[in-house]
CSV table of C-alpha atoms in Angstrom, one decimal:
chain,number,residue,atom,x,y,z
A,1368,MET,CA,14.7,7.6,-14.7
A,1369,ILE,CA,12.4,10.5,-13.4
A,1370,VAL,CA,14.2,13.6,-13.1
A,1371,SER,CA,13.7,14.5,-9.3
A,1372,ALA,CA,15.6,16.7,-6.6
A,1373,LEU,CA,15.6,14.5,-4.0
A,1374,ALA,CA,18.5,12.6,-3.1
A,1375,ALA,CA,19.1,10.1,-1.7
A,1376,SER,CA,20.0,11.2,1.7
A,1377,ASP,CA,15.5,12.2,2.0
A,1378,PHE,CA,14.9,8.7,2.0
A,1379,PRO,CA,15.4,5.2,4.7
A,1380,ARG,CA,19.3,4.0,4.0
A,1381,ILE,CA,19.1,1.0,1.3
A,1382,GLU,CA,22.8,0.5,1.8
A,1383,PRO,CA,23.7,-1.8,3.8
A,1384,SER,CA,25.5,-1.4,7.3
A,1385,PRO,CA,29.5,-1.9,7.5
A,1386,TRP,CA,29.4,-3.9,9.8
A,1387,ALA,CA,26.2,-6.8,7.8
A,1388,VAL,CA,28.2,-6.4,5.0
A,1389,THR,CA,30.8,-7.8,7.0
A,1390,VAL,CA,28.8,-10.9,8.3
A,1391,GLY,CA,27.3,-11.5,5.2
A,1392,ILE,CA,31.0,-12.3,3.6
A,1393,GLN,CA,32.2,-14.4,6.0
A,1394,ARG,CA,31.6,-18.0,6.2
A,1395,THR,CA,29.5,-19.8,8.2
A,1396,PRO,CA,30.5,-21.0,11.0
A,1397,LEU,CA,30.6,-17.8,12.0
A,1398,THR,CA,33.7,-17.5,14.6
A,1399,VAL,CA,32.4,-17.1,18.4
A,1400,PRO,CA,34.0,-13.2,18.5
A,1401,GLN,CA,32.0,-13.3,14.8
A,1402,LEU,CA,29.0,-14.2,16.4
A,1403,ILE,CA,29.1,-11.9,19.5
A,1404,ASP,CA,29.2,-8.2,16.9
A,1405,ALA,CA,27.0,-10.2,14.2
A,1406,ALA,CA,24.2,-10.2,17.2
A,1407,LEU,CA,25.1,-6.4,19.0
A,1408,HIS,CA,25.3,-5.2,15.9
A,1409,ALA,CA,22.3,-6.5,15.4
A,1410,SER,CA,20.4,-5.3,17.8
A,1411,GLY,CA,21.0,-1.3,17.5
A,1412,LEU,CA,25.0,-0.9,19.1
A,1413,GLY,CA,27.5,1.6,18.1
A,1414,PRO,CA,31.3,2.0,17.8
A,1415,GLU,CA,31.2,3.5,21.4
A,1416,GLU,CA,29.1,0.2,23.0
A,1417,LEU,CA,30.4,-2.7,21.7
A,1418,PRO,CA,33.3,-2.8,23.8
A,1419,ARG,CA,31.9,-2.7,26.8
A,1420,TYR,CA,29.5,-5.1,26.1
A,1421,ARG,CA,32.0,-7.2,24.4
A,1422,SER,CA,33.9,-8.1,28.0
A,1423,ARG,CA,29.9,-8.0,29.8
A,1424,ILE,CA,29.8,-11.7,27.4
A,1425,ALA,CA,33.1,-12.3,28.3
A,1426,ARG,CA,32.5,-12.3,31.5
A,1427,LEU,CA,29.8,-14.3,31.5
A,1428,LEU,CA,31.0,-16.8,29.9
A,1429,GLN,CA,34.3,-16.9,31.8
A,1430,PRO,CA,33.2,-19.5,34.2
A,1431,LEU,CA,31.3,-21.1,30.7
A,1432,THR,CA,34.4,-24.1,30.4
A,1433,GLY,CA,35.3,-24.9,34.4
A,1434,TYR,CA,30.9,-25.4,35.1
A,1435,ILE,CA,30.4,-27.6,31.7
A,1436,LYS,CA,33.2,-30.3,33.5
A,1437,GLU,CA,31.8,-29.8,36.6
A,1438,ARG,CA,28.3,-31.2,35.6
A,1439,PRO,CA,26.7,-35.1,36.7
A,1440,ALA,CA,27.7,-37.4,34.0
A,1441,ASP,CA,23.9,-37.5,33.3
A,1442,VAL,CA,23.8,-34.0,32.3
A,1443,PRO,CA,25.3,-33.2,28.5
A,1444,PRO,CA,27.7,-30.3,28.1
A,1445,GLY,CA,24.5,-29.1,25.9
A,1446,GLU,CA,22.1,-29.2,28.3
A,1447,ALA,CA,24.5,-27.9,31.2
A,1448,VAL,CA,25.0,-25.3,29.1
A,1449,LEU,CA,20.7,-24.7,29.3
A,1450,TYR,CA,21.2,-25.0,32.7
A,1451,TYR,CA,24.1,-21.8,33.7
A,1452,LEU,CA,22.3,-19.3,31.2
A,1453,HIS,CA,18.8,-19.5,33.6
A,1454,GLU,CA,21.7,-19.6,37.0
A,1455,ARG,CA,23.3,-16.2,35.5
A,1456,LEU,CA,22.0,-15.1,33.3
A,1457,PHE,CA,18.1,-15.3,31.8
A,1458,THR,CA,15.0,-14.7,34.8
A,1459,ARG,CA,12.6,-13.9,32.7
A,1460,TYR,CA,10.7,-14.6,30.0
A,1461,LEU,CA,9.4,-11.1,28.5
A,1462,GLU,CA,8.1,-11.6,24.5
A,1463,PRO,CA,9.4,-8.8,22.8
A,1464,GLN,CA,12.6,-8.7,24.5
A,1465,THR,CA,14.7,-9.3,21.8
A,1466,LEU,CA,17.8,-6.9,21.8
A,1467,ILE,CA,21.4,-8.6,23.4
A,1468,ASN,CA,22.3,-5.8,25.3
A,1469,VAL,CA,18.7,-5.5,26.9
A,1470,THR,CA,18.8,-9.5,28.2
A,1471,LEU,CA,22.9,-9.2,29.8
A,1472,ASP,CA,21.9,-5.5,30.9
A,1473,THR,CA,17.9,-7.2,32.6
A,1474,GLY,CA,18.5,-10.7,33.1
A,1475,ASN,CA,15.1,-10.4,30.4
A,1476,TYR,CA,14.5,-12.8,27.6
A,1477,ASN,CA,12.7,-14.3,24.2
A,1478,CYS,CA,13.1,-16.9,22.5
A,1479,VAL,CA,14.9,-15.0,19.6
A,1480,SER,CA,17.5,-13.3,21.9
A,1481,SER,CA,18.1,-16.7,24.6
A,1482,ALA,CA,18.4,-18.7,20.9
A,1483,VAL,CA,21.4,-16.3,19.8
A,1484,ILE,CA,22.6,-16.2,23.7
A,1485,TYR,CA,23.1,-20.0,23.4
A,1486,ALA,CA,24.3,-20.5,20.3
A,1487,ILE,CA,27.3,-17.5,21.1
A,1488,ALA,CA,27.7,-19.6,24.5
A,1489,ALA,CA,27.0,-23.6,23.6
A,1490,ARG,CA,30.1,-22.4,20.5
A,1491,HIS,CA,32.6,-21.4,23.3
A,1492,ALA,CA,32.3,-24.4,24.9
A,1493,GLY,CA,33.4,-25.7,21.6
A,1494,MET,CA,29.8,-27.3,20.0
A,1495,PRO,CA,28.2,-26.5,16.8
A,1496,VAL,CA,25.0,-25.0,17.0
A,1497,ARG,CA,22.0,-24.1,14.3
A,1498,GLY,CA,18.8,-22.2,15.1
A,1499,VAL,CA,14.9,-23.3,14.1
A,1500,VAL,CA,12.2,-21.6,13.0
A,1501,THR,CA,8.8,-22.6,13.3
A,1502,PRO,CA,5.6,-20.5,12.5
A,1503,ASP,CA,6.0,-18.5,16.2
A,1504,HIS,CA,9.1,-19.1,17.5
A,1505,ALA,CA,12.8,-20.2,17.4
A,1506,PHE,CA,15.0,-22.1,19.2
A,1507,CYS,CA,18.4,-24.5,18.8
A,1508,ARG,CA,19.9,-27.5,17.4
A,1509,VAL,CA,23.0,-28.1,19.5
A,1510,ILE,CA,25.4,-31.1,17.7
A,1511,GLU,CA,27.5,-33.4,20.6
A,1512,ASP,CA,29.2,-36.3,19.0
A,1513,GLY,CA,27.6,-36.1,15.7
A,1514,VAL,CA,24.1,-35.9,16.9
A,1515,GLY,CA,21.7,-33.4,16.9
A,1516,THR,CA,18.8,-32.2,19.8
A,1517,ASP,CA,16.6,-29.6,19.8
A,1518,VAL,CA,17.4,-26.6,22.5
A,1519,GLU,CA,14.4,-24.6,24.1
A,1520,THR,CA,15.9,-21.9,25.1
A,1521,THR,CA,13.1,-19.7,27.4
A,1522,ASN,CA,13.4,-22.8,29.6
A,1523,PRO,CA,15.6,-24.3,31.8
A,1524,TYR,CA,14.5,-27.8,31.7
A,1525,GLY,CA,14.3,-27.2,27.5
A,1526,TYR,CA,16.8,-29.4,26.7
A,1527,ASN,CA,15.5,-32.7,24.3
A,1528,PRO,CA,12.4,-30.7,25.2
A,1529,GLY,CA,10.0,-33.3,23.8
A,1530,GLN,CA,11.3,-35.4,26.6
A,1531,LYS,CA,11.0,-33.5,29.5
A,1532,ARG,CA,7.8,-33.4,31.5
A,1533,GLU,CA,8.6,-30.6,33.5
A,1534,PHE,CA,9.4,-28.8,30.0
A,1535,THR,CA,6.1,-29.0,29.5
A,1536,ASN,CA,4.4,-28.1,32.8
A,1537,ALA,CA,7.1,-24.8,32.1
A,1538,PHE,CA,6.9,-24.1,29.0
A,1539,GLY,CA,3.5,-23.2,28.2
A,1540,GLN,CA,3.4,-20.5,30.1
A,1541,THR,CA,5.4,-18.4,27.0
A,1542,GLY,CA,2.0,-19.0,25.3
A,1543,PHE,CA,4.2,-21.7,22.4
A,1544,THR,CA,4.0,-24.6,21.8
A,1545,TYR,CA,7.2,-27.5,20.9
A,1546,VAL,CA,7.5,-28.6,17.2
A,1547,PRO,CA,9.0,-32.2,17.3
A,1548,PRO,CA,11.6,-33.4,14.7
A,1549,GLY,CA,9.9,-35.3,12.9
A,1550,LYS,CA,7.2,-32.3,11.7
A,1551,TYR,CA,9.5,-30.8,9.5
A,1552,HIS,CA,6.4,-28.9,7.1
A,1553,LEU,CA,6.2,-26.8,10.5
A,1554,ARG,CA,10.3,-25.5,10.7
A,1555,THR,CA,12.7,-24.8,9.2
A,1556,ASP,CA,16.5,-24.6,10.6
A,1557,ILE,CA,18.7,-21.7,9.4
A,1558,ASP,CA,22.6,-21.0,10.0
A,1559,GLU,CA,23.9,-18.6,12.5
A,1560,LYS,CA,23.9,-15.8,10.2
A,1561,GLU,CA,19.7,-16.7,10.3
A,1562,LEU,CA,19.5,-16.7,13.6
A,1563,ILE,CA,20.8,-13.5,14.5
A,1564,GLY,CA,19.4,-11.8,11.3
A,1565,LEU,CA,15.9,-12.2,13.9
A,1566,ILE,CA,17.0,-10.0,16.2
A,1567,LEU,CA,16.4,-7.5,13.1
A,1568,GLN,CA,13.4,-9.1,12.1
A,1569,ASN,CA,11.3,-8.5,15.2
A,1570,ARG,CA,12.9,-4.9,15.3
A,1571,ILE,CA,11.8,-4.4,11.9
A,1572,SER,CA,7.5,-5.9,12.5
A,1573,ARG,CA,7.9,-3.9,16.0
A,1574,LEU,CA,8.8,-0.9,14.0
A,1575,GLN,CA,5.8,-2.1,12.0
A,1576,ARG,CA,3.6,-2.2,14.3
A,1577,GLN,CA,4.2,1.6,14.7
A,1578,ASN,CA,3.9,2.7,11.5
A,1579,ARG,CA,7.8,3.4,11.4
A,1580,ILE,CA,8.5,1.6,8.3
A,1581,ASP,CA,10.8,4.4,7.4
A,1582,LEU,CA,13.3,3.1,10.0
A,1583,ALA,CA,12.5,-0.6,9.9
A,1584,VAL,CA,13.3,-0.8,5.6
A,1585,PRO,CA,16.7,-0.3,6.2
A,1586,LEU,CA,17.4,-2.6,9.3
A,1587,ALA,CA,15.9,-5.3,6.5
A,1588,VAL,CA,18.7,-4.4,3.6
A,1589,ASP,CA,20.7,-5.6,6.4
A,1590,ARG,CA,18.9,-8.2,7.4
A,1591,TYR,CA,19.3,-9.4,3.8
A,1592,ALA,CA,22.6,-8.4,3.7
A,1593,MET,CA,24.1,-10.6,6.4
A,1594,THR,CA,22.3,-13.3,5.3
A,1595,GLY,CA,22.0,-14.0,1.7
A,1596,THR,CA,19.2,-16.0,1.6
A,1597,GLU,CA,15.8,-15.7,-1.1
A,1598,ARG,CA,13.4,-15.9,1.3
A,1599,ILE,CA,14.8,-12.7,2.8
A,1600,LYS,CA,15.1,-11.1,-0.1
A,1601,ALA,CA,11.6,-11.5,-0.5
A,1602,GLU,CA,11.2,-10.1,2.5
A,1603,LEU,CA,13.3,-7.5,1.7
A,1604,ILE,CA,11.5,-6.8,-1.3
A,1605,LYS,CA,7.9,-6.5,0.6
A,1606,GLU,CA,9.7,-4.3,3.0
A,1607,PHE,CA,10.8,-1.6,0.2
A,1608,ILE,CA,7.2,-2.3,-1.5
A,1609,ASN,CA,5.2,-1.3,2.4
A,1610,TYR,CA,7.7,1.9,1.9
A,1611,ILE,CA,6.6,2.7,-1.0
A,1612,SER,CA,2.4,2.1,-0.5
A,1613,VAL,CA,3.5,5.1,2.8
A,1614,LEU,CA,4.0,6.9,0.3
A,1615,ASN,CA,1.4,6.5,-2.0
A,1616,GLY,CA,-1.0,7.1,0.8
A,1617,GLU,CA,0.7,10.2,1.9
A,1618,ARG,CA,0.4,11.1,-2.2
A,1619,ARG,CA,4.0,12.0,-2.1
A,1620,PHE,CA,4.2,9.8,-5.4
A,1621,ASN,CA,7.5,11.8,-7.0
A,1622,GLU,CA,8.8,10.4,-3.6
A,1623,ALA,CA,8.0,6.8,-4.3
A,1624,PHE,CA,8.4,6.8,-7.7
A,1625,ALA,CA,12.5,8.1,-7.2
A,1626,PHE,CA,12.7,6.0,-4.2
A,1627,LEU,CA,11.7,3.1,-6.5
A,1628,ASP,CA,14.0,3.9,-9.1
A,1629,MET,CA,17.0,3.9,-6.7
A,1630,VAL,CA,15.8,0.0,-5.2
A,1631,ARG,CA,15.5,-1.0,-9.0
A,1632,LEU,CA,19.3,0.6,-9.7
A,1633,ARG,CA,20.8,-0.7,-6.6
A,1634,TRP,CA,19.2,-3.8,-5.8
A,1635,GLY,CA,17.9,-4.9,-9.1
A,1636,ASN,CA,14.4,-4.8,-11.0
A,1637,ASN,CA,11.7,-8.0,-9.9
A,1638,ASP,CA,8.3,-9.1,-11.1
A,1639,GLU,CA,6.9,-7.7,-7.5
A,1640,TYR,CA,7.3,-4.4,-8.5
A,1641,ALA,CA,4.8,-4.4,-11.0
A,1642,ASP,CA,1.7,-4.2,-8.5
A,1643,ILE,CA,2.9,-1.5,-6.8
A,1644,LEU,CA,4.1,0.3,-10.0
A,1645,ASP,CA,0.7,0.1,-11.6
A,1646,THR,CA,-1.7,1.7,-8.1
A,1647,LEU,CA,1.3,5.0,-7.7
A,1648,LEU,CA,0.6,5.1,-11.7
A,1649,TYR,CA,-3.3,5.2,-11.6
A,1650,ASN,CA,-3.1,7.8,-8.3
A,1651,ALA,CA,-1.2,9.5,-9.1
A,1652,ALA,CA,-2.8,9.9,-12.8
A,1653,VAL,CA,-6.1,11.0,-11.0
A,1654,ILE,CA,-5.1,12.7,-8.5
A,1655,ALA,CA,-2.3,15.3,-9.8
A,1656,SER,CA,-4.6,16.1,-13.3
A,1657,ARG,CA,-8.0,16.6,-11.1
A,1658,GLU,CA,-5.6,19.3,-9.2
A,1659,GLY,CA,-4.4,20.3,-12.1
A,1660,ARG,CA,-1.2,18.5,-13.2
A,1661,GLY,CA,-1.6,17.2,-15.4
A,1662,GLU,CA,0.9,18.2,-17.8
A,1663,GLU,CA,3.4,17.5,-14.7
A,1664,ARG,CA,2.4,13.4,-15.1
A,1665,LEU,CA,1.6,13.3,-18.9
A,1666,THR,CA,5.7,14.6,-18.7
A,1667,LEU,CA,5.3,11.3,-16.0
A,1668,LEU,CA,3.8,8.9,-18.1
A,1669,ARG,CA,5.9,9.3,-21.6
A,1670,SER,CA,9.1,8.3,-19.2
A,1671,ARG,CA,7.8,6.2,-17.8
A,1672,TYR,CA,6.9,4.6,-20.9
A,1673,GLU,CA,10.4,4.9,-22.7
A,1674,LYS,CA,11.7,3.7,-19.3
A,1675,GLY,CA,9.9,0.3,-20.1
A,1676,ASP,CA,7.6,0.0,-17.3
A,1677,LEU,CA,4.7,0.8,-19.3
A,1678,GLY,CA,3.1,-1.2,-22.1
A,1679,LYS,CA,1.9,1.0,-25.7
A,1680,ASP,CA,-1.7,-0.4,-24.7
A,1681,ASP,CA,-1.1,0.8,-21.0
A,1682,TYR,CA,0.5,4.3,-21.5
A,1683,GLN,CA,-2.1,4.9,-23.3
A,1684,GLN,CA,-5.1,4.2,-20.7
A,1685,TYR,CA,-3.4,6.2,-18.4
A,1686,ARG,CA,-3.0,9.5,-20.6
A,1687,GLN,CA,-6.8,8.5,-21.2
A,1688,ILE,CA,-7.7,7.9,-16.8
A,1689,VAL,CA,-5.5,11.2,-16.9
A,1690,GLY,CA,-7.5,13.4,-19.7
A,1691,GLU,CA,-10.7,11.9,-17.3
A,1692,GLY,CA,-8.8,14.2,-14.2
A,1693,LEU,CA,-8.2,16.9,-16.4
A,1694,ILE,CA,-12.2,17.2,-17.7
A,1695,PHE,CA,-13.5,16.7,-14.4
A,1696,LYS,CA,-11.1,19.1,-12.7
A,1697,TYR,CA,-12.3,22.2,-16.2
A,1698,SER,CA,-15.8,21.5,-16.1
A,1699,ASN,CA,-16.4,21.8,-12.7
A,1700,GLU,CA,-14.0,24.9,-13.2
A,1701,HIS,CA,-15.6,26.7,-16.4
A,1702,ALA,CA,-18.5,27.1,-18.4
A,1703,PRO,CA,-20.2,24.6,-20.0
A,1704,ALA,CA,-20.0,26.4,-23.6
A,1705,ASP,CA,-16.2,26.1,-23.1
A,1706,SER,CA,-15.5,23.1,-21.2
A,1707,LEU,CA,-17.6,22.1,-24.6
A,1708,VAL,CA,-14.4,22.8,-26.3
A,1709,GLU,CA,-11.9,21.5,-23.7
A,1710,LEU,CA,-13.1,18.3,-24.2
A,1711,GLU,CA,-12.9,18.2,-28.1
A,1712,LYS,CA,-9.7,19.4,-27.6
A,1713,LEU,CA,-8.7,16.4,-24.9
A,1714,ARG,CA,-9.9,14.2,-27.6
A,1715,SER,CA,-8.3,15.3,-30.8
A,1716,LEU,CA,-4.9,15.1,-28.7
A,1717,GLY,CA,-6.0,11.0,-28.2
A,1718,LEU,CA,-6.3,12.0,-23.9
A,1719,LEU,CA,-9.9,10.7,-23.8
A,1720,SER,CA,-11.7,7.0,-24.5
A,1721,ASP,CA,-14.8,7.0,-27.0
A,1722,SER,CA,-17.0,6.1,-23.0
A,1723,THR,CA,-15.2,9.3,-21.1
A,1724,TYR,CA,-16.4,11.1,-24.1
A,1725,ASN,CA,-19.3,10.4,-24.6
A,1726,ASP,CA,-20.6,10.6,-20.8
A,1727,TYR,CA,-19.3,14.4,-21.2
A,1728,ARG,CA,-20.9,15.3,-23.9
A,1729,GLY,CA,-23.8,14.9,-22.7
A,1730,ILE,CA,-23.6,16.2,-18.9
A,1731,LEU,CA,-22.1,19.0,-20.8
A,1732,GLN,CA,-24.0,19.2,-23.7
A,1733,ILE,CA,-27.1,19.2,-20.7
A,1734,ARG,CA,-25.7,22.0,-18.8
A,1735,HIS,CA,-25.1,24.4,-21.6
A,1736,ALA,CA,-29.1,23.5,-22.2
A,1737,LYS,CA,-29.8,24.1,-18.4
A,1738,ALA,CA,-27.5,27.5,-19.3
A,1739,VAL,CA,-29.6,28.6,-22.4
A,1740,ALA,CA,-32.9,28.0,-20.3
A,1741,GLU,CA,-32.0,30.9,-17.9
A,1742,ASN,CA,-31.1,32.9,-19.5
A,1743,GLN,CA,-33.5,32.5,-23.2
A,1744,GLY,CA,-36.0,29.9,-22.2
A,1745,ASP,CA,-37.0,27.1,-21.9
A,1746,LEU,CA,-38.1,27.0,-26.0
A,1747,ALA,CA,-34.1,28.1,-26.5
A,1748,ALA,CA,-32.9,25.3,-25.2
A,1749,LEU,CA,-35.2,22.8,-26.9
A,1750,GLU,CA,-33.6,24.5,-30.4
A,1751,TYR,CA,-30.1,24.0,-28.9
A,1752,LEU,CA,-30.8,20.3,-28.6
A,1753,LYS,CA,-31.7,20.1,-31.8
A,1754,GLU,CA,-29.3,22.1,-33.4
A,1755,GLN,CA,-26.6,19.5,-31.9
A,1756,GLU,CA,-28.8,16.4,-33.0
A,1757,LEU,CA,-29.4,15.4,-29.8
A,1758,HIS,CA,-33.3,15.4,-30.2
A,1759,THR,CA,-32.8,12.3,-31.5
A,1760,SER,CA,-30.4,10.4,-29.1
A,1761,ALA,CA,-30.6,6.8,-26.9
A,1762,ASP,CA,-28.5,8.3,-23.9
A,1763,PRO,CA,-31.4,9.2,-20.9
A,1764,ARG,CA,-30.0,11.7,-19.3
A,1765,ILE,CA,-31.1,13.8,-22.8
A,1766,GLN,CA,-34.4,12.6,-23.2
A,1767,GLN,CA,-34.7,13.3,-19.8
A,1768,ALA,CA,-33.4,16.8,-20.5
A,1769,LEU,CA,-35.7,17.3,-23.5
A,1770,ASP,CA,-39.1,16.3,-21.6
A,1771,ILE,CA,-37.9,18.6,-18.6
A,1772,PHE,CA,-37.3,21.3,-20.7
A,1773,THR,CA,-41.1,20.2,-24.1
A,1774,HIS,CA,-43.1,20.7,-20.1
A,1775,ASN,CA,-41.7,23.4,-19.3
A,1776,ALA,CA,-42.3,25.8,-22.5
A,1777,ALA,CA,-45.5,23.9,-22.8
A,1778,ALA,CA,-46.1,24.4,-19.0
A,1779,PHE,CA,-45.5,28.6,-20.5
A,1780,TYR,CA,-48.1,28.6,-23.1
A,1781,HIS,CA,-51.0,26.7,-21.4
A,1782,ASN,CA,-50.2,30.1,-18.4
A,1783,ARG,CA,-50.6,32.6,-20.9
A,1784,PHE,CA,-53.7,30.7,-22.8
A,1785,VAL,CA,-55.6,30.2,-20.1
A,1786,SER,CA,-55.1,33.9,-18.9
A,1787,LEU,CA,-56.2,35.0,-21.7
A,1788,PHE,CA,-58.9,32.5,-22.3
A,1789,GLN,CA,-59.6,33.4,-19.3
A,1790,GLU,CA,-60.6,37.4,-20.1
A,1791,LYS,CA,-61.8,35.7,-22.9
A,1792,ARG,CA,-59.5,37.1,-25.3
A,1793,TYR,CA,-59.8,34.4,-27.6
A,1794,SER,CA,-58.0,35.5,-30.5
A,1795,GLU,CA,-55.3,36.2,-28.3
A,1796,ALA,CA,-55.0,32.4,-27.1
A,1797,GLU,CA,-55.7,31.5,-30.7
A,1798,ARG,CA,-52.0,33.6,-31.5
A,1799,ILE,CA,-50.9,31.6,-28.1
A,1800,ILE,CA,-51.4,28.2,-29.4
A,1801,GLN,CA,-50.1,27.5,-32.6
A,1802,GLU,CA,-47.2,30.2,-31.5
A,1803,GLY,CA,-46.7,26.9,-28.9
A,1804,LEU,CA,-47.4,23.9,-31.9
A,1805,GLN,CA,-45.4,25.6,-33.6
A,1806,TYR,CA,-42.6,24.6,-31.7
A,1807,LEU,CA,-43.8,22.2,-29.9
A,1808,SER,CA,-46.2,20.2,-32.5
A,1809,GLY,CA,-48.4,17.6,-31.7
A,1810,ASN,CA,-48.1,18.9,-27.1
A,1811,ALA,CA,-50.8,17.1,-25.8
A,1812,LEU,CA,-51.6,20.1,-23.9
A,1813,LEU,CA,-51.2,22.1,-26.1
A,1814,GLN,CA,-53.2,20.3,-28.1
A,1815,ARG,CA,-55.8,19.8,-25.5
A,1816,ASP,CA,-56.5,24.1,-25.1
A,1817,ARG,CA,-57.1,24.3,-28.6
A,1818,GLN,CA,-59.2,22.3,-28.3
A,1819,ILE,CA,-61.4,23.8,-25.0
A,1820,LEU,CA,-60.6,26.9,-27.1
A,1821,ASN,CA,-62.7,25.5,-30.5
A,1822,GLN,CA,-65.7,24.7,-28.7
A,1823,ALA,CA,-65.7,27.7,-26.8
A,1824,GLN,CA,-65.3,30.2,-29.4
A,1825,LYS,CA,-68.3,28.1,-31.4
A,1826,GLN,CA,-70.9,29.0,-28.6
């Protein structure tokens, strides 16, 4: 476990609200008062607001029984409930309007809020109700005399909607497509708890669009606590991962690890966490080491290894990622000679892979040779590379450096030769050429200078 000063209060709530726990342990079908309270809680109402909206719903439902009794003989009770709500409450369809209290206050509704209120009203009238969800929509299925009938609650003609032309004409205004009972692969029956959970789902979706994942997490927790289904648990896990991803993106790695530990301790481990854990470990290792906090990250990796989050091979791989970050930072802040010493130290600690070690060794040796060339000349740089036995290296970077130093050194001797030759100081010119060829044996430029000198001396 990561040792951290972070407390649970520093993170989104991952304990379910008492109301969600209460709904979760209640048997279905819920009583009508239980349905009402769950819907109001899911809409975000606090204890001080509940009595007022309970009363609003009670006043709404009070005339319903009489309304149903007075219906024409050819109007089933489930259809009468739909007519009643569109006459007494529903006034305007608004796609984002999910909250029950807002529908009660304004009459504005969407598929979720209208379906939940229909379920409450139908249950009040003594009819069992289930929810139905499609890929982008929700409605109800009311049971009358043992027979189920779809009710598209956003439309006053939505009872048994596939049979009504009025429904077809009006429903098109919502932008949805009705999915009839025969297309079972496109529709899923849900119970009352899941139907109310759609209120939370819509609230979560809006918060996600606002990049407020911290506020979405507690709602996802309540939704799972209330419904208890595996499908909703999978969505809860995704919400946890979304929040960890936010922390990762903000480079708040310690908080991300601490939150993940809290989640796994409270809700259990899951294979879904593997990818985000891998991302966290990689980014934390690279970024922290390049910021000079390599020791901190090595401690973290050791802790994760001992915790079982990392296998032996992965542990070593991440240690080497840290090592690469450390040598990257060190070599950008220190002289090449010192960096070469640090490189050997990191290698001895097992913090560098062979490829990284060889890559940085070549880079740093070239940098050091350039520093030598600036202070002592190109010949000294060539001597350094030969001392390091790099003159036979297959590394193209080393060969390029050797070519540059050789060219510069040859140019140095050539320019001195030309100056002396033009002054006809042939003896001194010969000494310069001999000295140059002693260090640069076989150099074509200096050999050509010697030929020119020999011809001049014969004349």
